[in-house]
Amino acid sequence: MSTPSPTRIAMALPADCRTRLMEMAQEVNFDQGTRLFREGGHADRFWIVRSGTVTLDVHVPGRRAAVVESLGPGALVGCSWLFKPYTWRLGAEAMTPVRAYEFDAGSVRMLMDSDPVFGSAVGHWVGQVLAHRLQSTRTRLLDLYAPYGSGSFL
């Protein structure tokens, strides 16, 4: 039996904050292979996966992008919308057909600024997601690029 992830919206946000955020959602669909965003692009929106799988990847010069994490239902896709200069730090692609909730980043940031309780809850949630992604990315890149037997381990 798996434990629900504390980074998923249902576990991470109090019900009242989750309700307020979901009132701002638009339902969207992505075909398999669709790029949601690329590293360096303008981060003006974010998504919560309803169904399907989105992969996060990092550009590696001279190689294919390295997949660092796969995200499923309830997961936040995109964190860069919250921090200036609002530029994507990773890329994201729909690995299967994806149904998601899409949010306008500017509108959510305005609500966060006007409602400190909501802003704190969303900020802590995104921070928790970032901490998890940083560790996941670090582990994945070590798996991919650390020399075998180098003693490089966590």
Coordinates of N, CA, C and O in Angstrom, one line a residue:
M1 N 0.8 -1.2 0.0 CA 0.0 0.0 0.0 C 0.9 1.2 0.0 O 1.8 1.4 0.8
S2 N 0.6 2.2 -0.9 CA 1.5 3.4 -1.0 C 0.9 4.5 -0.2 O -0.3 4.6 0.0
T3 N 1.8 5.3 0.3 CA 1.5 6.5 1.1 C 1.3 7.7 0.2 O 2.1 7.9 -0.7
P4 N 0.2 8.4 0.4 CA 0.0 9.6 -0.4 C 1.1 10.6 -0.3 O 1.6 10.8 0.8
S5 N 1.5 11.2 -1.4 CA 2.7 12.1 -1.4 C 2.2 13.4 -0.8 O 1.2 14.0 -1.1
P6 N 3.1 14.0 0.1 CA 2.8 15.3 0.7 C 2.9 16.4 -0.3 O 2.5 17.5 0.0
T7 N 3.4 16.2 -1.5 CA 3.5 17.2 -2.5 C 2.3 17.3 -3.4 O 2.1 18.2 -4.1
R8 N 1.4 16.3 -3.3 CA 0.2 16.3 -4.1 C -0.8 17.3 -3.5 O -0.8 17.5 -2.3
I9 N -1.5 18.0 -4.3 CA -2.4 19.1 -3.9 C -3.3 18.6 -2.8 O -3.6 19.4 -1.8
A10 N -3.9 17.4 -2.8 CA -4.9 17.0 -1.8 C -4.3 16.9 -0.4 O -5.0 17.1 0.5
M11 N -3.0 16.6 -0.4 CA -2.3 16.5 0.9 C -1.7 17.8 1.4 O -1.5 18.0 2.5
A12 N -1.3 18.6 0.4 CA -0.4 19.8 0.7 C -1.2 21.0 1.0 O -0.7 21.9 1.8
L13 N -2.4 21.2 0.5 CA -3.1 22.5 0.8 C -4.4 22.2 1.6 O -5.1 21.2 1.4
P14 N -4.6 23.1 2.6 CA -5.9 23.0 3.4 C -7.1 23.1 2.4 O -7.0 23.7 1.4
A15 N -8.2 22.5 2.8 CA -9.3 22.4 1.9 C -9.8 23.8 1.4 O -10.1 23.9 0.3
D16 N -9.8 24.8 2.3 CA -10.3 26.1 1.9 C -9.4 26.7 0.8 O -9.9 27.3 -0.1
C17 N -8.1 26.6 1.0 CA -7.1 27.1 0.0 C -7.2 26.3 -1.3 O -7.1 26.9 -2.4
R18 N -7.4 25.0 -1.2 CA -7.5 24.2 -2.4 C -8.7 24.6 -3.2 O -8.7 24.7 -4.4
T19 N -9.9 24.8 -2.5 CA -11.1 25.2 -3.1 C -10.9 26.6 -3.9 O -11.3 26.7 -5.0
R20 N -10.3 27.5 -3.2 CA -10.0 28.8 -3.8 C -9.1 28.7 -5.1 O -9.4 29.3 -6.1
L21 N -8.1 27.9 -5.0 CA -7.2 27.7 -6.1 C -8.0 27.0 -7.2 O -7.9 27.5 -8.4
M22 N -8.8 26.0 -6.9 CA -9.5 25.3 -8.0 C -10.5 26.1 -8.7 O -10.9 25.8 -9.8
E23 N -11.0 27.1 -8.0 CA -12.0 28.0 -8.7 C -11.3 28.8 -9.8 O -12.0 29.3 -10.7
M24 N -10.0 28.8 -9.9 CA -9.3 29.5 -10.9 C -8.8 28.6 -12.1 O -8.2 29.0 -13.0
A25 N -9.2 27.3 -12.0 CA -8.7 26.3 -12.9 C -9.5 26.3 -14.2 O -10.7 26.6 -14.3
Q26 N -8.7 26.0 -15.3 CA -9.3 25.7 -16.6 C -8.9 24.3 -16.9 O -7.8 23.9 -16.7
E27 N -9.9 23.5 -17.4 CA -9.5 22.1 -17.8 C -8.9 22.1 -19.2 O -9.4 22.8 -20.1
V28 N -7.7 21.4 -19.3 CA -7.0 21.3 -20.6 C -6.6 19.9 -20.8 O -6.6 19.1 -19.9
N29 N -6.3 19.6 -22.1 CA -5.9 18.2 -22.5 C -4.6 18.4 -23.3 O -4.5 19.3 -24.1
F30 N -3.7 17.4 -23.2 CA -2.5 17.4 -24.0 C -2.3 16.0 -24.6 O -2.5 15.0 -23.9
D31 N -2.0 16.0 -25.9 CA -1.7 14.7 -26.6 C -0.4 14.2 -26.2 O 0.5 15.0 -25.8
Q32 N -0.2 12.9 -26.2 CA 1.1 12.3 -26.0 C 2.2 13.0 -26.8 O 1.9 13.3 -28.0
G33 N 3.3 13.4 -26.2 CA 4.4 14.0 -27.0 C 4.3 15.5 -27.0 O 5.3 16.2 -27.5
T34 N 3.3 16.1 -26.5 CA 3.2 17.6 -26.4 C 4.1 18.2 -25.4 O 4.2 17.7 -24.3
R35 N 4.9 19.2 -25.8 CA 5.8 19.9 -24.9 C 4.9 21.0 -24.2 O 4.3 21.8 -24.8
L36 N 4.9 20.9 -22.8 CA 4.1 21.9 -22.1 C 5.0 23.1 -21.9 O 4.4 24.2 -22.0
F37 N 6.3 22.9 -21.7 CA 7.2 24.1 -21.7 C 8.6 23.6 -21.9 O 8.9 22.4 -21.7
R38 N 9.5 24.6 -22.3 CA 10.9 24.3 -22.5 C 11.7 25.2 -21.5 O 11.3 26.3 -21.2
E39 N 12.8 24.6 -21.1 CA 13.8 25.4 -20.3 C 14.0 26.7 -20.9 O 14.2 26.8 -22.1
G40 N 14.0 27.8 -20.1 CA 14.3 29.1 -20.6 C 13.0 29.9 -21.1 O 13.1 31.1 -21.3
G41 N 11.9 29.2 -21.3 CA 10.7 29.9 -21.7 C 10.0 30.7 -20.6 O 10.4 30.5 -19.4
H42 N 9.1 31.5 -21.0 CA 8.4 32.3 -20.0 C 7.4 31.5 -19.2 O 6.5 30.8 -19.8
A43 N 7.5 31.5 -17.9 CA 6.6 30.7 -17.0 C 5.4 31.5 -16.6 O 5.4 32.2 -15.6
D44 N 4.3 31.4 -17.4 CA 3.1 32.2 -17.1 C 1.9 31.4 -16.7 O 0.8 32.0 -16.6
R45 N 2.1 30.1 -16.5 CA 1.0 29.2 -16.1 C 1.6 28.0 -15.4 O 2.8 27.8 -15.4
F46 N 0.7 27.2 -14.8 CA 1.1 25.9 -14.2 C -0.1 25.0 -14.3 O -1.2 25.4 -14.6
W47 N 0.2 23.7 -14.0 CA -0.9 22.7 -14.1 C -0.9 21.8 -12.9 O 0.1 21.6 -12.3
I48 N -2.0 21.2 -12.7 CA -2.1 20.1 -11.8 C -2.7 18.9 -12.7 O -3.7 19.0 -13.3
V49 N -2.0 17.8 -12.7 CA -2.3 16.7 -13.5 C -3.6 16.0 -12.9 O -3.7 15.7 -11.8
R50 N -4.6 15.8 -13.8 CA -5.8 15.0 -13.5 C -5.6 13.6 -13.8 O -6.0 12.7 -13.1
S51 N -5.1 13.3 -15.0 CA -4.8 11.9 -15.4 C -3.7 12.0 -16.5 O -3.5 13.0 -17.1
G52 N -2.9 10.8 -16.5 CA -1.8 10.8 -17.5 C -0.5 11.0 -16.8 O -0.4 11.1 -15.5
T53 N 0.6 11.1 -17.6 CA 1.9 11.3 -17.0 C 2.6 12.4 -17.8 O 2.7 12.4 -19.0
V54 N 3.3 13.3 -17.0 CA 4.1 14.3 -17.5 C 5.5 14.1 -17.0 O 5.7 13.8 -15.8
T55 N 6.5 14.2 -17.9 CA 7.9 14.0 -17.5 C 8.5 15.4 -17.4 O 8.2 16.3 -18.2
L56 N 9.4 15.6 -16.4 CA 10.2 16.8 -16.3 C 11.6 16.4 -16.8 O 12.1 15.3 -16.5
D57 N 12.2 17.3 -17.6 CA 13.6 17.0 -18.1 C 14.5 18.2 -18.0 O 14.0 19.3 -17.9
V58 N 15.8 17.9 -18.1 CA 16.8 19.0 -18.1 C 17.6 18.9 -19.3 O 18.0 17.8 -19.8
H59 N 17.9 20.0 -19.9 CA 18.7 20.1 -21.1 C 20.2 19.7 -20.8 O 20.7 20.2 -19.8
V60 N 20.7 18.8 -21.6 CA 22.1 18.3 -21.4 C 22.8 18.6 -22.7 O 22.5 17.9 -23.7
P61 N 23.7 19.6 -22.8 CA 24.4 19.9 -24.1 C 25.0 18.6 -24.7 O 25.7 17.8 -24.0
G62 N 24.8 18.5 -26.0 CA 25.4 17.3 -26.7 C 24.6 16.0 -26.5 O 25.1 15.0 -27.1
R63 N 23.6 16.0 -25.7 CA 22.8 14.8 -25.5 C 21.3 15.1 -25.5 O 20.9 16.2 -25.5
R64 N 20.6 14.0 -25.5 CA 19.1 14.2 -25.3 C 18.8 14.7 -24.0 O 19.6 14.5 -23.0
A65 N 17.7 15.4 -23.8 CA 17.3 15.9 -22.5 C 17.2 14.7 -21.6 O 16.7 13.6 -21.9
A66 N 17.6 14.9 -20.3 CA 17.6 13.9 -19.3 C 16.3 14.0 -18.5 O 16.0 15.0 -17.9
V67 N 15.5 12.9 -18.5 CA 14.2 12.9 -17.7 C 14.6 12.8 -16.3 O 15.4 11.9 -15.9
V68 N 14.1 13.7 -15.4 CA 14.5 13.7 -14.0 C 13.3 13.3 -13.1 O 13.5 12.9 -12.0
E69 N 12.1 13.4 -13.6 CA 11.0 12.9 -12.8 C 9.7 12.7 -13.7 O 9.6 13.4 -14.7
S70 N 8.9 11.8 -13.3 CA 7.6 11.6 -13.9 C 6.5 11.9 -12.9 O 6.6 11.6 -11.8
L71 N 5.5 12.7 -13.4 CA 4.5 13.2 -12.6 C 3.1 12.6 -13.0 O 2.8 12.6 -14.2
G72 N 2.3 12.3 -12.0 CA 1.0 11.7 -12.2 C -0.1 12.5 -11.6 O 0.1 13.7 -11.2
P73 N -1.3 11.9 -11.5 CA -2.4 12.6 -10.9 C -2.2 13.3 -9.6 O -1.6 12.7 -8.7
G74 N -2.6 14.5 -9.5 CA -2.5 15.3 -8.3 C -1.2 16.1 -8.2 O -1.0 16.9 -7.3
A75 N -0.3 15.9 -9.2 CA 1.0 16.5 -9.1 C 1.0 17.9 -9.7 O 0.3 18.2 -10.7
L76 N 1.8 18.8 -9.1 CA 2.0 20.1 -9.7 C 3.0 20.1 -10.8 O 4.1 19.5 -10.6
V77 N 2.7 20.6 -12.0 CA 3.6 20.7 -13.1 C 4.0 22.2 -13.2 O 3.1 23.0 -13.6
G78 N 5.2 22.5 -12.9 CA 5.7 23.9 -13.0 C 5.7 24.6 -11.7 O 4.7 24.7 -11.0
C79 N 6.9 25.1 -11.3 CA 7.1 25.9 -10.1 C 7.7 27.2 -10.4 O 7.6 28.1 -9.6
S80 N 8.3 27.4 -11.6 CA 9.0 28.6 -11.9 C 8.1 29.8 -12.0 O 8.5 31.0 -12.0
W81 N 6.8 29.6 -12.2 CA 5.8 30.7 -12.3 C 5.8 31.6 -11.0 O 5.3 32.7 -11.0
L82 N 6.2 31.0 -9.9 CA 6.1 31.7 -8.6 C 7.3 32.7 -8.4 O 7.3 33.5 -7.5
F83 N 8.4 32.5 -9.1 CA 9.7 33.2 -8.7 C 10.2 34.0 -9.9 O 10.4 33.4 -11.0
K84 N 10.5 35.3 -9.7 CA 11.1 36.1 -10.8 C 12.4 35.5 -11.2 O 13.1 34.9 -10.3
P85 N 12.7 35.5 -12.4 CA 12.2 36.2 -13.5 C 11.1 35.4 -14.3 O 10.8 35.7 -15.4
Y86 N 10.4 34.4 -13.6 CA 9.4 33.6 -14.2 C 9.8 33.0 -15.5 O 9.2 33.1 -16.6
T87 N 10.9 32.2 -15.4 CA 11.5 31.5 -16.5 C 11.6 30.0 -16.1 O 12.1 29.7 -15.0
W88 N 11.2 29.2 -17.0 CA 11.2 27.7 -16.7 C 12.6 27.2 -16.5 O 13.5 27.5 -17.3
R89 N 12.8 26.5 -15.4 CA 14.1 25.9 -15.1 C 14.3 24.5 -15.6 O 15.4 24.0 -15.7
L90 N 13.2 23.8 -16.0 CA 13.2 22.5 -16.6 C 12.3 22.5 -17.8 O 11.7 23.5 -18.1
G91 N 12.2 21.4 -18.5 CA 11.2 21.2 -19.5 C 10.2 20.2 -19.1 O 10.4 19.5 -18.1
A92 N 9.1 20.2 -19.8 CA 8.0 19.2 -19.4 C 7.3 18.7 -20.7 O 7.1 19.5 -21.6
E93 N 7.0 17.4 -20.7 CA 6.4 16.8 -21.9 C 5.3 15.8 -21.4 O 5.6 15.1 -20.4
A94 N 4.2 15.7 -22.2 CA 3.2 14.7 -21.9 C 3.7 13.4 -22.4 O 3.9 13.3 -23.6
M95 N 3.9 12.4 -21.6 CA 4.4 11.1 -22.0 C 3.2 10.2 -22.4 O 3.4 9.2 -23.0
T96 N 2.0 10.5 -21.9 CA 0.8 9.9 -22.3 C -0.2 11.0 -22.6 O 0.1 12.2 -22.3
P97 N -1.4 10.7 -23.1 CA -2.4 11.7 -23.1 C -2.6 12.2 -21.7 O -2.7 11.4 -20.7
V98 N -2.7 13.5 -21.5 CA -2.8 14.1 -20.2 C -4.0 15.0 -20.1 O -4.3 15.8 -21.0
R99 N -4.8 14.9 -19.0 CA -5.8 15.8 -18.7 C -5.3 16.6 -17.4 O -4.8 16.0 -16.5
A100 N -5.5 17.9 -17.5 CA -4.9 18.7 -16.4 C -5.8 19.9 -16.1 O -6.6 20.3 -16.9
Y101 N -5.6 20.5 -14.9 CA -6.1 21.8 -14.6 C -5.0 22.8 -14.9 O -3.9 22.6 -14.4
E102 N -5.3 23.8 -15.6 CA -4.4 24.9 -15.9 C -4.7 26.2 -15.1 O -5.9 26.5 -15.0
F103 N -3.7 26.8 -14.7 CA -3.8 28.1 -13.9 C -3.0 29.2 -14.5 O -1.9 29.0 -14.9
D104 N -3.6 30.4 -14.5 CA -2.9 31.6 -14.9 C -2.0 32.0 -13.8 O -2.6 32.4 -12.7
A105 N -0.7 32.1 -14.0 CA 0.2 32.4 -12.9 C 0.0 33.8 -12.3 O 0.0 33.9 -11.1
G106 N -0.2 34.7 -13.1 CA -0.4 36.1 -12.7 C -1.6 36.2 -11.8 O -1.5 36.9 -10.7
S107 N -2.7 35.6 -12.1 CA -3.9 35.7 -11.3 C -3.7 35.0 -9.9 O -4.1 35.5 -8.9
V108 N -3.0 33.8 -9.9 CA -2.7 33.2 -8.7 C -1.8 34.0 -7.8 O -2.0 34.1 -6.6
R109 N -0.8 34.6 -8.4 CA 0.1 35.4 -7.6 C -0.6 36.6 -7.0 O -0.3 37.0 -5.9
M110 N -1.5 37.2 -7.8 CA -2.3 38.3 -7.2 C -3.1 37.9 -6.0 O -3.2 38.6 -5.0
L111 N -3.8 36.7 -6.1 CA -4.6 36.2 -5.0 C -3.6 35.9 -3.8 O -4.0 36.2 -2.6
M112 N -2.5 35.4 -4.1 CA -1.5 35.1 -3.0 C -1.1 36.4 -2.3 O -1.0 36.4 -1.0
D113 N -0.9 37.5 -3.0 CA -0.6 38.8 -2.4 C -1.7 39.4 -1.6 O -1.5 40.0 -0.6
S114 N -2.9 39.2 -2.1 CA -4.1 39.8 -1.4 C -4.6 39.0 -0.2 O -5.3 39.6 0.6
D115 N -4.3 37.7 -0.2 CA -4.7 36.9 0.9 C -3.5 36.1 1.5 O -3.1 35.1 1.0
P116 N -3.0 36.7 2.6 CA -1.8 36.1 3.2 C -1.9 34.6 3.6 O -0.9 33.9 3.5
V117 N -3.1 34.2 4.1 CA -3.2 32.8 4.4 C -3.1 31.9 3.2 O -2.4 30.9 3.2
F118 N -3.8 32.3 2.1 CA -3.8 31.5 0.9 C -2.3 31.6 0.3 O -1.8 30.6 -0.1
G119 N -1.7 32.8 0.3 CA -0.4 32.9 -0.2 C 0.6 32.1 0.5 O 1.5 31.5 -0.1
S120 N 0.5 32.0 1.9 CA 1.4 31.2 2.7 C 1.2 29.7 2.3 O 2.2 29.0 2.2
A121 N 0.0 29.3 2.2 CA -0.3 27.9 2.0 C 0.3 27.5 0.6 O 0.9 26.4 0.5
V122 N 0.0 28.3 -0.4 CA 0.5 27.9 -1.8 C 2.0 28.0 -1.8 O 2.7 27.2 -2.4
G123 N 2.6 29.1 -1.2 CA 4.0 29.2 -1.2 C 4.7 28.0 -0.5 O 5.7 27.5 -1.0
H124 N 4.2 27.6 0.6 CA 4.7 26.4 1.3 C 4.6 25.1 0.5 O 5.5 24.3 0.4
W125 N 3.4 25.0 -0.2 CA 3.2 23.8 -1.1 C 4.3 23.8 -2.2 O 5.0 22.8 -2.4
V126 N 4.4 25.0 -2.9 CA 5.4 25.0 -4.0 C 6.8 24.8 -3.5 O 7.6 24.1 -4.1
G127 N 7.1 25.3 -2.3 CA 8.4 25.1 -1.7 C 8.7 23.6 -1.4 O 9.8 23.1 -1.6
Q128 N 7.7 23.0 -0.9 CA 7.8 21.5 -0.6 C 8.0 20.7 -1.9 O 8.8 19.8 -2.0
V129 N 7.3 21.1 -3.0 CA 7.5 20.5 -4.3 C 8.9 20.7 -4.8 O 9.5 19.8 -5.3
L130 N 9.4 22.0 -4.7 CA 10.7 22.3 -5.1 C 11.8 21.5 -4.4 O 12.7 21.0 -5.0
A131 N 11.6 21.4 -3.1 CA 12.6 20.6 -2.3 C 12.6 19.1 -2.8 O 13.7 18.5 -2.9
H132 N 11.4 18.6 -3.0 CA 11.3 17.2 -3.5 C 12.0 17.0 -4.9 O 12.7 16.1 -5.1
R133 N 11.7 18.0 -5.7 CA 12.2 17.9 -7.1 C 13.7 18.1 -7.2 O 14.4 17.4 -8.0
L134 N 14.2 18.9 -6.3 CA 15.7 19.1 -6.3 C 16.4 17.8 -5.9 O 17.3 17.4 -6.5
Q135 N 15.9 17.2 -4.9 CA 16.4 15.9 -4.5 C 16.3 14.8 -5.5 O 17.2 14.1 -5.8
S136 N 15.1 14.8 -6.1 CA 14.9 13.8 -7.2 C 15.8 14.1 -8.4 O 16.3 13.1 -9.0
T137 N 15.9 15.3 -8.8 CA 16.8 15.7 -9.9 C 18.2 15.3 -9.6 O 19.0 14.7 -10.4
R138 N 18.7 15.6 -8.4 CA 20.1 15.3 -8.0 C 20.3 13.8 -8.1 O 21.3 13.4 -8.7
T139 N 19.4 13.0 -7.6 CA 19.6 11.6 -7.6 C 19.6 11.1 -9.0 O 20.4 10.2 -9.4
R140 N 18.7 11.5 -9.8 CA 18.6 11.1 -11.2 C 19.8 11.4 -12.0 O 20.3 10.6 -12.8
L141 N 20.3 12.7 -11.8 CA 21.5 13.0 -12.6 C 22.7 12.3 -12.1 O 23.6 11.9 -12.9
L142 N 22.8 12.0 -10.8 CA 23.9 11.1 -10.4 C 23.8 9.7 -11.0 O 24.8 9.1 -11.4
D143 N 22.6 9.2 -11.1 CA 22.4 7.9 -11.7 C 22.8 7.9 -13.1 O 23.4 6.9 -13.6
L144 N 22.6 9.0 -13.8 CA 22.9 9.1 -15.3 C 24.3 9.4 -15.6 O 24.9 8.8 -16.5
Y145 N 25.0 10.2 -14.7 CA 26.3 10.8 -15.1 C 27.4 10.5 -14.2 O 28.6 10.8 -14.6
A146 N 27.2 10.0 -13.0 CA 28.3 9.7 -12.1 C 29.1 8.5 -12.6 O 28.5 7.5 -13.0
P147 N 30.4 8.6 -12.6 CA 31.2 7.4 -13.0 C 30.9 6.3 -12.1 O 30.9 6.4 -10.9
Y148 N 30.8 5.1 -12.7 CA 30.6 3.9 -12.0 C 31.8 3.6 -11.0 O 32.9 3.7 -11.4
G149 N 31.5 3.4 -9.8 CA 32.5 3.1 -8.8 C 33.3 4.3 -8.3 O 34.3 4.2 -7.7
S150 N 32.8 5.5 -8.6 CA 33.5 6.7 -8.2 C 33.3 7.1 -6.8 O 34.0 8.0 -6.3
G151 N 32.4 6.3 -6.1 CA 32.2 6.7 -4.7 C 31.1 7.8 -4.6 O 30.8 8.2 -3.5
S152 N 30.6 8.2 -5.7 CA 29.5 9.3 -5.7 C 28.2 8.6 -5.4 O 27.6 7.9 -6.2
F153 N 27.8 8.8 -4.2 CA 26.5 8.3 -3.8 C 25.9 9.3 -2.8 O 26.6 10.2 -2.3
L154 N 24.6 9.1 -2.5 CA 23.9 10.0 -1.6 C 24.2 9.8 -0.1 O 24.5 8.8 0.4

